Short mmCIF file of N, CA and C in Angstrom, two decimals:
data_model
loop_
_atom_site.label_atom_id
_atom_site.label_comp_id
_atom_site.label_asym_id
_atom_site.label_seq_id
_atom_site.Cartn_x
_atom_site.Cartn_y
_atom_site.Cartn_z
N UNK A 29 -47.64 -26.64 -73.16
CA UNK A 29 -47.67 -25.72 -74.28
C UNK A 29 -47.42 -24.28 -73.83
N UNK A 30 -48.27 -23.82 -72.64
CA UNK A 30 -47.87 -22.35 -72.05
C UNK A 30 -46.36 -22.18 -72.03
N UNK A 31 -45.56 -23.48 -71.17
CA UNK A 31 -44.66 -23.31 -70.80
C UNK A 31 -43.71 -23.25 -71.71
N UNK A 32 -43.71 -23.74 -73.22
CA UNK A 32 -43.00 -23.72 -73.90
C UNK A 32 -42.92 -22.34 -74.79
N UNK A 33 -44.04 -21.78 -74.71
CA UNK A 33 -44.61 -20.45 -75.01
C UNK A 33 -44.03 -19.31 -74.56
N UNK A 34 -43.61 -19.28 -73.35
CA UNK A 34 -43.48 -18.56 -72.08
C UNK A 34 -41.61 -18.90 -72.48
N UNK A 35 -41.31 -19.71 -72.50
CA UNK A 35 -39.83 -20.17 -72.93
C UNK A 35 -39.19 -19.58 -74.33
N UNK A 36 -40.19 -19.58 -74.88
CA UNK A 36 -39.70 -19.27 -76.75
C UNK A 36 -39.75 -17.23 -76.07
N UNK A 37 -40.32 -17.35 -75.43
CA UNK A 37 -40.46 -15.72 -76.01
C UNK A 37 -39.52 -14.94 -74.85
N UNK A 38 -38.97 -15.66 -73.50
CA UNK A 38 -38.32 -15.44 -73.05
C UNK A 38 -36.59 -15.61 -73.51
N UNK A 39 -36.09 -16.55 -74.62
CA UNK A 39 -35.63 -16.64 -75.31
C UNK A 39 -35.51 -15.46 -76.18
N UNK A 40 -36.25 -15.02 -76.77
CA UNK A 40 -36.52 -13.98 -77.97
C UNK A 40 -36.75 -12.94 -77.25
N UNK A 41 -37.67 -12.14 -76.72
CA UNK A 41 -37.60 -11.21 -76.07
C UNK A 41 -36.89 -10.43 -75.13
N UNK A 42 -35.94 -10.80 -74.43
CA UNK A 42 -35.42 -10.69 -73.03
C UNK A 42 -34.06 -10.60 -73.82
N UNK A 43 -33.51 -10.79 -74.84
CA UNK A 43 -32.29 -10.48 -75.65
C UNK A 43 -32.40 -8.98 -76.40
N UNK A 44 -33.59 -9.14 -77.15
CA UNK A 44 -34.16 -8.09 -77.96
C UNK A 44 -34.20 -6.85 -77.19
N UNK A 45 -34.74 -6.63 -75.85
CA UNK A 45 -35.48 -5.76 -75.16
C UNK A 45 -33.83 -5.65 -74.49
N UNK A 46 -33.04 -6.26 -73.99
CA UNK A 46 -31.88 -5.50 -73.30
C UNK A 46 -31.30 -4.91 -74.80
N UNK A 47 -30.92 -5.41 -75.75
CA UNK A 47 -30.04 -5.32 -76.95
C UNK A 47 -31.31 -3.55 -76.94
N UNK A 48 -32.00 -3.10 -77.23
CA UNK A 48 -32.54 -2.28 -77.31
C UNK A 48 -32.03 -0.92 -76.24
N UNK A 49 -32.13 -1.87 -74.63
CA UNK A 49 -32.13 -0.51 -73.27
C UNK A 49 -30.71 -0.40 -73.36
N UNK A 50 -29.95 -0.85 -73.97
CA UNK A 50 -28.40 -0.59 -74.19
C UNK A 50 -27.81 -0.25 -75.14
N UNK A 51 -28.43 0.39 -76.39
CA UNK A 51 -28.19 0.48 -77.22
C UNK A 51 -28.80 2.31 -77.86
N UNK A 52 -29.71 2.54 -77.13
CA UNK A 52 -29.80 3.95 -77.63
C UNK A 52 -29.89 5.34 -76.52
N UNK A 53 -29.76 4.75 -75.32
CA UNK A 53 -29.59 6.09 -74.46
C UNK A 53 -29.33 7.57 -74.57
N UNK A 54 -27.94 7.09 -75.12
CA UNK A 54 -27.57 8.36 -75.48
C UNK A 54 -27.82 8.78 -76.80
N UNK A 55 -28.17 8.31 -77.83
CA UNK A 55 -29.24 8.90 -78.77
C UNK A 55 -30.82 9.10 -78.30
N UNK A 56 -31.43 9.08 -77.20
CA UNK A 56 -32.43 9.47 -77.03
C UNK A 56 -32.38 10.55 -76.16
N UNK A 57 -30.86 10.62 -75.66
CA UNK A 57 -30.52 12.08 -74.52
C UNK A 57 -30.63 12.86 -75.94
N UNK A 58 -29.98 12.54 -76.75
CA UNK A 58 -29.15 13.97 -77.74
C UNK A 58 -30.60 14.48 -78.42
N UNK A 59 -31.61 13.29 -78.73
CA UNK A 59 -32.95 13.67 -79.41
C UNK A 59 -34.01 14.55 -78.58
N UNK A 60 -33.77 14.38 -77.43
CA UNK A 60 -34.30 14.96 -75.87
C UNK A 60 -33.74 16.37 -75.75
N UNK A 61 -32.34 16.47 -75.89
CA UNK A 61 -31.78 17.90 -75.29
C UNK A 61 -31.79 18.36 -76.61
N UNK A 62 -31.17 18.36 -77.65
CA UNK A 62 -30.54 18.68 -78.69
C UNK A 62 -31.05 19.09 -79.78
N UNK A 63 -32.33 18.48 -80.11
CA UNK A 63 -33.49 18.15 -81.29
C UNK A 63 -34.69 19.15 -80.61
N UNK A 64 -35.08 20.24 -81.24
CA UNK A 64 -36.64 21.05 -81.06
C UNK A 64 -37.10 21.11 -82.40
N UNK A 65 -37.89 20.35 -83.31
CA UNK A 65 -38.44 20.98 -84.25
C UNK A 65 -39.85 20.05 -84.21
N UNK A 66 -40.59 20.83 -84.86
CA UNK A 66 -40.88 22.77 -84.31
C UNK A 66 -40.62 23.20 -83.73
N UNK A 67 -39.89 23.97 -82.98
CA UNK A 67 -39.48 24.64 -81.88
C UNK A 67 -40.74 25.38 -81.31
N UNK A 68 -40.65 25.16 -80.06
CA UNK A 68 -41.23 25.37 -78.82
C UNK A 68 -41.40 26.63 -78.65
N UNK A 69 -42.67 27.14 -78.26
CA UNK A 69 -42.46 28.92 -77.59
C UNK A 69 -42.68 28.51 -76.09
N UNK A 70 -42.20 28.74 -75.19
CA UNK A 70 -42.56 28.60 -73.88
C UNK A 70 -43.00 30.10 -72.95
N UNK A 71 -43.80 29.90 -72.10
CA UNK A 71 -44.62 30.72 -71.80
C UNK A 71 -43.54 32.23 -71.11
N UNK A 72 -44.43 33.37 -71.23
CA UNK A 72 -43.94 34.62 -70.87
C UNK A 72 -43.05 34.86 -69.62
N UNK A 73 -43.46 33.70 -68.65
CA UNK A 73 -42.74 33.59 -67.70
C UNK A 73 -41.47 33.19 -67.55
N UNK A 74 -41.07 32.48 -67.98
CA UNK A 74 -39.65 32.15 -68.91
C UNK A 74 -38.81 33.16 -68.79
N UNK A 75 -39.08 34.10 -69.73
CA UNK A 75 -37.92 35.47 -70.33
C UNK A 75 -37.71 34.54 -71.16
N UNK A 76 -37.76 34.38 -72.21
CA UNK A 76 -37.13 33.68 -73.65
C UNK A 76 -36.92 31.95 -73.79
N UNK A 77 -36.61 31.79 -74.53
CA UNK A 77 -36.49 30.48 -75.23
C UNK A 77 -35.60 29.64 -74.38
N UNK A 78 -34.37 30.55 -74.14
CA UNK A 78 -33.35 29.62 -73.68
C UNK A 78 -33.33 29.48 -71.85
N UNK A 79 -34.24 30.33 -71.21
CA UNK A 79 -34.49 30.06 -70.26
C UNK A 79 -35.78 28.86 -69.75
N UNK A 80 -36.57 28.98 -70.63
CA UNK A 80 -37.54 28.23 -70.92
C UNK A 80 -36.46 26.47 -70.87
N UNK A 81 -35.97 26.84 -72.29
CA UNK A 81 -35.49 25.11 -72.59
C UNK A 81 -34.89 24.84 -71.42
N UNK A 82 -33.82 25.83 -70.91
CA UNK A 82 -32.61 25.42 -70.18
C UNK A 82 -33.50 24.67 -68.80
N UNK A 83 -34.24 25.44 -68.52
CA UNK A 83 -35.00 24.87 -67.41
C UNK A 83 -35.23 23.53 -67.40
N UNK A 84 -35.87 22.99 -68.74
CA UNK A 84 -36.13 21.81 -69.35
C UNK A 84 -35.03 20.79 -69.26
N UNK A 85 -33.57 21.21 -69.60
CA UNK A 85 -32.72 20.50 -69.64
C UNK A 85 -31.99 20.81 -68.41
N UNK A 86 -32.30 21.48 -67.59
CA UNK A 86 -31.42 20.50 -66.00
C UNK A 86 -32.56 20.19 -65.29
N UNK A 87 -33.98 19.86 -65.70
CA UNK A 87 -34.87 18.76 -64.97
C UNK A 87 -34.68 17.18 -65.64
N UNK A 88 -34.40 17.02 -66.47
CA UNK A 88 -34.46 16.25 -67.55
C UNK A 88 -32.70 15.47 -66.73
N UNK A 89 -31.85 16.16 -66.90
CA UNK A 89 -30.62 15.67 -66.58
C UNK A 89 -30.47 15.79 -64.97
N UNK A 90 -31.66 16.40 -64.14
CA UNK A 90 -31.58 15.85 -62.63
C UNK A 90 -30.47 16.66 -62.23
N UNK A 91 -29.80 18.10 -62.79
CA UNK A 91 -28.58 18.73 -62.53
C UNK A 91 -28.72 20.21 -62.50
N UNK A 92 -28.23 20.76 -60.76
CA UNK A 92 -29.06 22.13 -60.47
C UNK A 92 -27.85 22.83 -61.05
N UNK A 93 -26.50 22.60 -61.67
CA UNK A 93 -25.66 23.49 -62.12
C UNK A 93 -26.47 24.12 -62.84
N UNK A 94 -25.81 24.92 -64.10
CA UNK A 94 -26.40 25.54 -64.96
C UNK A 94 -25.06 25.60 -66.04
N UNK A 95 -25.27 24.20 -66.98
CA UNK A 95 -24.30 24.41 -68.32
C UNK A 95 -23.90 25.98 -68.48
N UNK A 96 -22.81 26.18 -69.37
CA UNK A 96 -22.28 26.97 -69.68
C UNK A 96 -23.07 27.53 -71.30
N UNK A 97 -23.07 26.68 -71.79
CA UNK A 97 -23.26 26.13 -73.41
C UNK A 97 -24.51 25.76 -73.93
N UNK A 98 -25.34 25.67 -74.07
CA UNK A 98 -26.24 24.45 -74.63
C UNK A 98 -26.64 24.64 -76.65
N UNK A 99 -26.54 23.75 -77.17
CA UNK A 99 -27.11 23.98 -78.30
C UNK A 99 -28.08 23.31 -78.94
N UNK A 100 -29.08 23.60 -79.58
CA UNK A 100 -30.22 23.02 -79.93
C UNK A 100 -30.52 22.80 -81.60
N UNK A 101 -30.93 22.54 -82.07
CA UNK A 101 -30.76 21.95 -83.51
C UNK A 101 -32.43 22.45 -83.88
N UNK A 102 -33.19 22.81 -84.93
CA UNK A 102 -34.10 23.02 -85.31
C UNK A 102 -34.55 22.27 -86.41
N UNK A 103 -34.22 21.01 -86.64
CA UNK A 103 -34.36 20.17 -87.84
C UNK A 103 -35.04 19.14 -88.11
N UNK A 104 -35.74 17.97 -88.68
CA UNK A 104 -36.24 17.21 -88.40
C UNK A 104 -35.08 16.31 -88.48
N UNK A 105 -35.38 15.22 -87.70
CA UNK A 105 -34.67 14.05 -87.30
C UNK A 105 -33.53 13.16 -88.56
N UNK A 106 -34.66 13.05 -89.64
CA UNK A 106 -33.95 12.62 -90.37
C UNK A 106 -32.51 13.47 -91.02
N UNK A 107 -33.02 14.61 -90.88
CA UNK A 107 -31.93 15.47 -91.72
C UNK A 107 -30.47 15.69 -90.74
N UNK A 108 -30.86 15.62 -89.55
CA UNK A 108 -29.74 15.49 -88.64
C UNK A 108 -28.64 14.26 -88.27
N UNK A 109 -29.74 12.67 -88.55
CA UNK A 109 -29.10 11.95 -88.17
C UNK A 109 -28.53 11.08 -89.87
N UNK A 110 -28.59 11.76 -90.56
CA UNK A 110 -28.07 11.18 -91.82
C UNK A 110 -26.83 11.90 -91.77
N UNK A 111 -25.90 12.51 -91.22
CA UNK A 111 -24.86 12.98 -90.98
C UNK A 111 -23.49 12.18 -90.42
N UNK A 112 -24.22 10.72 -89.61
CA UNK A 112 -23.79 9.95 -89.10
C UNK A 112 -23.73 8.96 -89.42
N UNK A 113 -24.42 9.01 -91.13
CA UNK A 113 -24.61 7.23 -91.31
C UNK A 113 -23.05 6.60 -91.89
N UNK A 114 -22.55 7.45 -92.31
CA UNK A 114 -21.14 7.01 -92.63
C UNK A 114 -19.99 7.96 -92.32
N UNK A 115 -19.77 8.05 -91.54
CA UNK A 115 -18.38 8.84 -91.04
C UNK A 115 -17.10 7.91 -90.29
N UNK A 116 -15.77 8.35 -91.28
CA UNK A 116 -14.31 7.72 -90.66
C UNK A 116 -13.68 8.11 -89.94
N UNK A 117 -14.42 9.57 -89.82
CA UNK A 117 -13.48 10.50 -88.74
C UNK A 117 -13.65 10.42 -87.80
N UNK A 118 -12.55 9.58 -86.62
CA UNK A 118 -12.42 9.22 -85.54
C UNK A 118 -12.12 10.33 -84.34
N UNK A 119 -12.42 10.92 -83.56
CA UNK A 119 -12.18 12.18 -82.73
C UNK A 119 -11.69 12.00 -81.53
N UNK A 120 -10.20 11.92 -81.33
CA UNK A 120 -9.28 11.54 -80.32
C UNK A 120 -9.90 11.52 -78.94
N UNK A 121 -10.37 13.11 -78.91
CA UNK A 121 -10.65 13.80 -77.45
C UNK A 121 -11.37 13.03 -76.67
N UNK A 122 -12.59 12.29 -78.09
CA UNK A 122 -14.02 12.37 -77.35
C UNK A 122 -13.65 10.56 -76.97
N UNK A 123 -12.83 9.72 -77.99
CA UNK A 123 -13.13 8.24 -77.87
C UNK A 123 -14.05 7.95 -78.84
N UNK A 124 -14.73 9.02 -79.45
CA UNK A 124 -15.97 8.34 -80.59
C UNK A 124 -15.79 8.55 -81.83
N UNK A 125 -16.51 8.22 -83.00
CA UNK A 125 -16.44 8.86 -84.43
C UNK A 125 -17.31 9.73 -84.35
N UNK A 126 -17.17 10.83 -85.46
CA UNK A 126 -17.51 12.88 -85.18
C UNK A 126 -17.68 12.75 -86.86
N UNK A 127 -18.28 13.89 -87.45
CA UNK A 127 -18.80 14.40 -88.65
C UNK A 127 -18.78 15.48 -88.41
N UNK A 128 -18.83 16.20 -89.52
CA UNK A 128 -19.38 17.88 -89.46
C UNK A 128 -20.36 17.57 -90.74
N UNK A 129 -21.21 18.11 -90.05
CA UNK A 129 -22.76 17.80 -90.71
C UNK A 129 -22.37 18.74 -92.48
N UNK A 130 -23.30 17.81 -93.08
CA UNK A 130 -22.91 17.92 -94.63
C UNK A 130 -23.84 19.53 -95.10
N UNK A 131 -24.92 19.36 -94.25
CA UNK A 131 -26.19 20.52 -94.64
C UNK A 131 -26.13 21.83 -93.10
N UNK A 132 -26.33 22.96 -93.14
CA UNK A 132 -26.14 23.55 -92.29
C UNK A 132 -27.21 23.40 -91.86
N UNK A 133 -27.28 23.94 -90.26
CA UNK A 133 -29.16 23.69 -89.60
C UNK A 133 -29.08 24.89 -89.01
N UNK A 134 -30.76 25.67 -88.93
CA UNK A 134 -31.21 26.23 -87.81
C UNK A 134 -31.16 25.50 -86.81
N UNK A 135 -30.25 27.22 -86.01
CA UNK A 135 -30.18 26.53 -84.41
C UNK A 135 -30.08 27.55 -83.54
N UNK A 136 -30.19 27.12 -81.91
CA UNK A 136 -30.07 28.07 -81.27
C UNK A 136 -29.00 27.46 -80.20
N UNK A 137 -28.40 28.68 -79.76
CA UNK A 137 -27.10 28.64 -78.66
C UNK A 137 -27.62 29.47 -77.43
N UNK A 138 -27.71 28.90 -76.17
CA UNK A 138 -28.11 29.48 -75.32
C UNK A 138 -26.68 29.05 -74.39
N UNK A 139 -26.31 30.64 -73.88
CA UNK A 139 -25.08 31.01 -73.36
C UNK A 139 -25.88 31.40 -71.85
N UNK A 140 -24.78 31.11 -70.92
CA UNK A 140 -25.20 31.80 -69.58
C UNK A 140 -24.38 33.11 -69.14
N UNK A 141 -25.60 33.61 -68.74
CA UNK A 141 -25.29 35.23 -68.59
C UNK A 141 -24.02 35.65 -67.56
N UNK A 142 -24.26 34.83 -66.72
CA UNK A 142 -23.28 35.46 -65.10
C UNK A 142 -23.08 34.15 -64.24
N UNK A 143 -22.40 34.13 -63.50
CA UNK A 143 -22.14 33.42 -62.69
C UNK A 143 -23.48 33.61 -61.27
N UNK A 144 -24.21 32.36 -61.59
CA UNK A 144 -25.56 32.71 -60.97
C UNK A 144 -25.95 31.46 -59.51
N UNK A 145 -26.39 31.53 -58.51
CA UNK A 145 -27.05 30.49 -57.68
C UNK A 145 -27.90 29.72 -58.64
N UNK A 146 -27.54 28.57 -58.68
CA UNK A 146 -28.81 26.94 -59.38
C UNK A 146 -30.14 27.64 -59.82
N UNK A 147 -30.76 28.25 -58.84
CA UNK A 147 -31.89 28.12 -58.76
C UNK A 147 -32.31 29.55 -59.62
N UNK A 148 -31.27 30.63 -60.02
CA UNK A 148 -31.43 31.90 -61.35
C UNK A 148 -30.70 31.67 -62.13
N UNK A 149 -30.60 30.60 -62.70
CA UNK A 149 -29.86 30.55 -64.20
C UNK A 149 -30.71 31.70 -65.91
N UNK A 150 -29.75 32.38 -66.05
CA UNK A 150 -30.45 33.01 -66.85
C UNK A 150 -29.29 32.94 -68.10
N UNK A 151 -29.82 33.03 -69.23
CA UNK A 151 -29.47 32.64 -70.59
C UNK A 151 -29.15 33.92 -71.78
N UNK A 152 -28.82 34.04 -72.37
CA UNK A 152 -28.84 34.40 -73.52
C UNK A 152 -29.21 33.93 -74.83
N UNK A 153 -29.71 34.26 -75.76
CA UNK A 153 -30.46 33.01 -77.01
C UNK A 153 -29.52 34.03 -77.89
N UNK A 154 -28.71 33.13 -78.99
CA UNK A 154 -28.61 33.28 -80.40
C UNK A 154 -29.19 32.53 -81.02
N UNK A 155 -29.68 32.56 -82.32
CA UNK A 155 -30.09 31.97 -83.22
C UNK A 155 -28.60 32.20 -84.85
N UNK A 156 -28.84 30.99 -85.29
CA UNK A 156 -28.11 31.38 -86.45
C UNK A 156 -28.12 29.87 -87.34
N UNK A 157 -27.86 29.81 -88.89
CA UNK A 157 -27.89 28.50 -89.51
C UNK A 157 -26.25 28.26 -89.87
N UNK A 158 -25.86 27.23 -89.10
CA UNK A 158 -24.24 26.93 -89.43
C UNK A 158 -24.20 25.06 -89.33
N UNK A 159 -23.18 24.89 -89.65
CA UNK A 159 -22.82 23.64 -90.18
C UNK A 159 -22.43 22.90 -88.30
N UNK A 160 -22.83 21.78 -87.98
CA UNK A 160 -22.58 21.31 -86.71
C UNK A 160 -21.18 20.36 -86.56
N UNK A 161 -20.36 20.03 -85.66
CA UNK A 161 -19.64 18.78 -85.44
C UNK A 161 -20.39 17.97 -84.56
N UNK A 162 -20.07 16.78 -85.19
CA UNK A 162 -21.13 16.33 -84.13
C UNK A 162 -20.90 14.54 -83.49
N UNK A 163 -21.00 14.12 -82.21
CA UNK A 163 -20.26 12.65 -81.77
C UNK A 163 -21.23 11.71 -82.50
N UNK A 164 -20.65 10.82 -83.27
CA UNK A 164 -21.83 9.91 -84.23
C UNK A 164 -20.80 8.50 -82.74
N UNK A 165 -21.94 7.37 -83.07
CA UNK A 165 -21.35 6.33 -82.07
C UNK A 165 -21.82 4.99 -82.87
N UNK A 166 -21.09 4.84 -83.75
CA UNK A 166 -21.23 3.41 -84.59
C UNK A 166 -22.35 2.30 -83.96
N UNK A 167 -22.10 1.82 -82.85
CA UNK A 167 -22.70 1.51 -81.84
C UNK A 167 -24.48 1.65 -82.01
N UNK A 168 -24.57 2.85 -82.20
CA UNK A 168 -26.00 3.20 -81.90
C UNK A 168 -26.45 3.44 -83.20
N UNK A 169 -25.77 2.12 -84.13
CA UNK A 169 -26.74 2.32 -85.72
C UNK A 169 -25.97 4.30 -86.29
N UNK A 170 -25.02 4.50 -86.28
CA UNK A 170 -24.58 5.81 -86.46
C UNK A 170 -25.52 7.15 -86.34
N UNK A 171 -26.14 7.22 -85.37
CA UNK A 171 -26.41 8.05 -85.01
C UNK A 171 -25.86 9.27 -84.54
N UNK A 172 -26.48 10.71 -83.89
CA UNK A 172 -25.47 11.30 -82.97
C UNK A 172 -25.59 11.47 -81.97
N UNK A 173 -25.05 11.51 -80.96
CA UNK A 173 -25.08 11.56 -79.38
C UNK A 173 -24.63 12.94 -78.87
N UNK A 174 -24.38 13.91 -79.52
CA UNK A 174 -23.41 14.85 -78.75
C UNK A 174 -23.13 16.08 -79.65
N UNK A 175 -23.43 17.65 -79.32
CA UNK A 175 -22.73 18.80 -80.36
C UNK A 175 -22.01 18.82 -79.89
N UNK A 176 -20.44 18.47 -80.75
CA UNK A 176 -18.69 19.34 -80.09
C UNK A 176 -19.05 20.53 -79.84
N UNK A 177 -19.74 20.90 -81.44
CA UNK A 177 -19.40 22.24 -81.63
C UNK A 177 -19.85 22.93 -82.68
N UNK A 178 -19.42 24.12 -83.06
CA UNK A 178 -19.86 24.65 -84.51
C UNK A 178 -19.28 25.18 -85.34
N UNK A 179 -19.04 24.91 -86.91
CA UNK A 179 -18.03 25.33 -87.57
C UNK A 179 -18.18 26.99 -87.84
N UNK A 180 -16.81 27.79 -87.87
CA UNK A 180 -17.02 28.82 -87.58
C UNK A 180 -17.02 29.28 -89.04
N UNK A 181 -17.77 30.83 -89.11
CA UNK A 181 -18.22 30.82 -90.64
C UNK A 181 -16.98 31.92 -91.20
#
């Protein structure tokens, strides 16, 4: 009886649980880097927001460069990823299907200041509410994985 137990759920489980670790990665990177709401104050030591996050996001990605770019979304989850539930627009560059989000979001753009050693990456923060493009991946239940970019106003 164990053994048949032990069989049924290895059957059922062990499909489920890979179909799962292969299936949202990169929607849990984009919810990880991409997604702050509430947004975060990080401590005085920092110098600002985007030095704070940025820090966050090359421990997180294991990478002492220092992006050029980063953008962050201030929204709750749902309002971001309903952008993706149906989109046809296929986006050559990327290989994936792309949207430009229907609702504009608070967000912030953290730019790098200078050409700096890994270890002084320093930032610039804009804030502003604009409409996003954004990589949706059928795949992952249409979610989004990725900001192209931002529509310009």
């Amino acid at each position: 009886m164990v053994l048949a137990r032990t069989l049924v759920l290895q059957l059922l489980l062990v499909p489920a649980l890979t179909f799962l670790s292969f299936s949202s990665p990169k929607v849990r990177n984009f919810r990880t880097l991409h997604v702050d709401f509430p947004k975060v104050t990080f401590a005085e030591g920092f110098q600002g927001y985007c030095n704070g996050l940025m820090s966050v996001v090359r421990g997180y990605t294991y990478n002492r460069h220092c992006p050029w770019i980063h953008y962050v979304l201030h929204a709750p989850w749902s309002q971001i990823s309903k952008n993706c539930k149906n989109t046809d627009s296929f986006c050559e560059d990327f290989s994936q299907y792309c949207s430009l989000s229907q609702d504009a979001f608070f967000l912030t753009t953290c730019t790098r200041k200078t050409l700096e050693p890994p270890t002084t990456c320093q930032y610039n923060e804009t804030t502003s509410t604009q409409r996003v493009y954004l990589l949706c991946n059928r795949k992952y239940n249409g979610e989004p994985t990725y900001i192209i970019g931002l529509l310009e106003k």
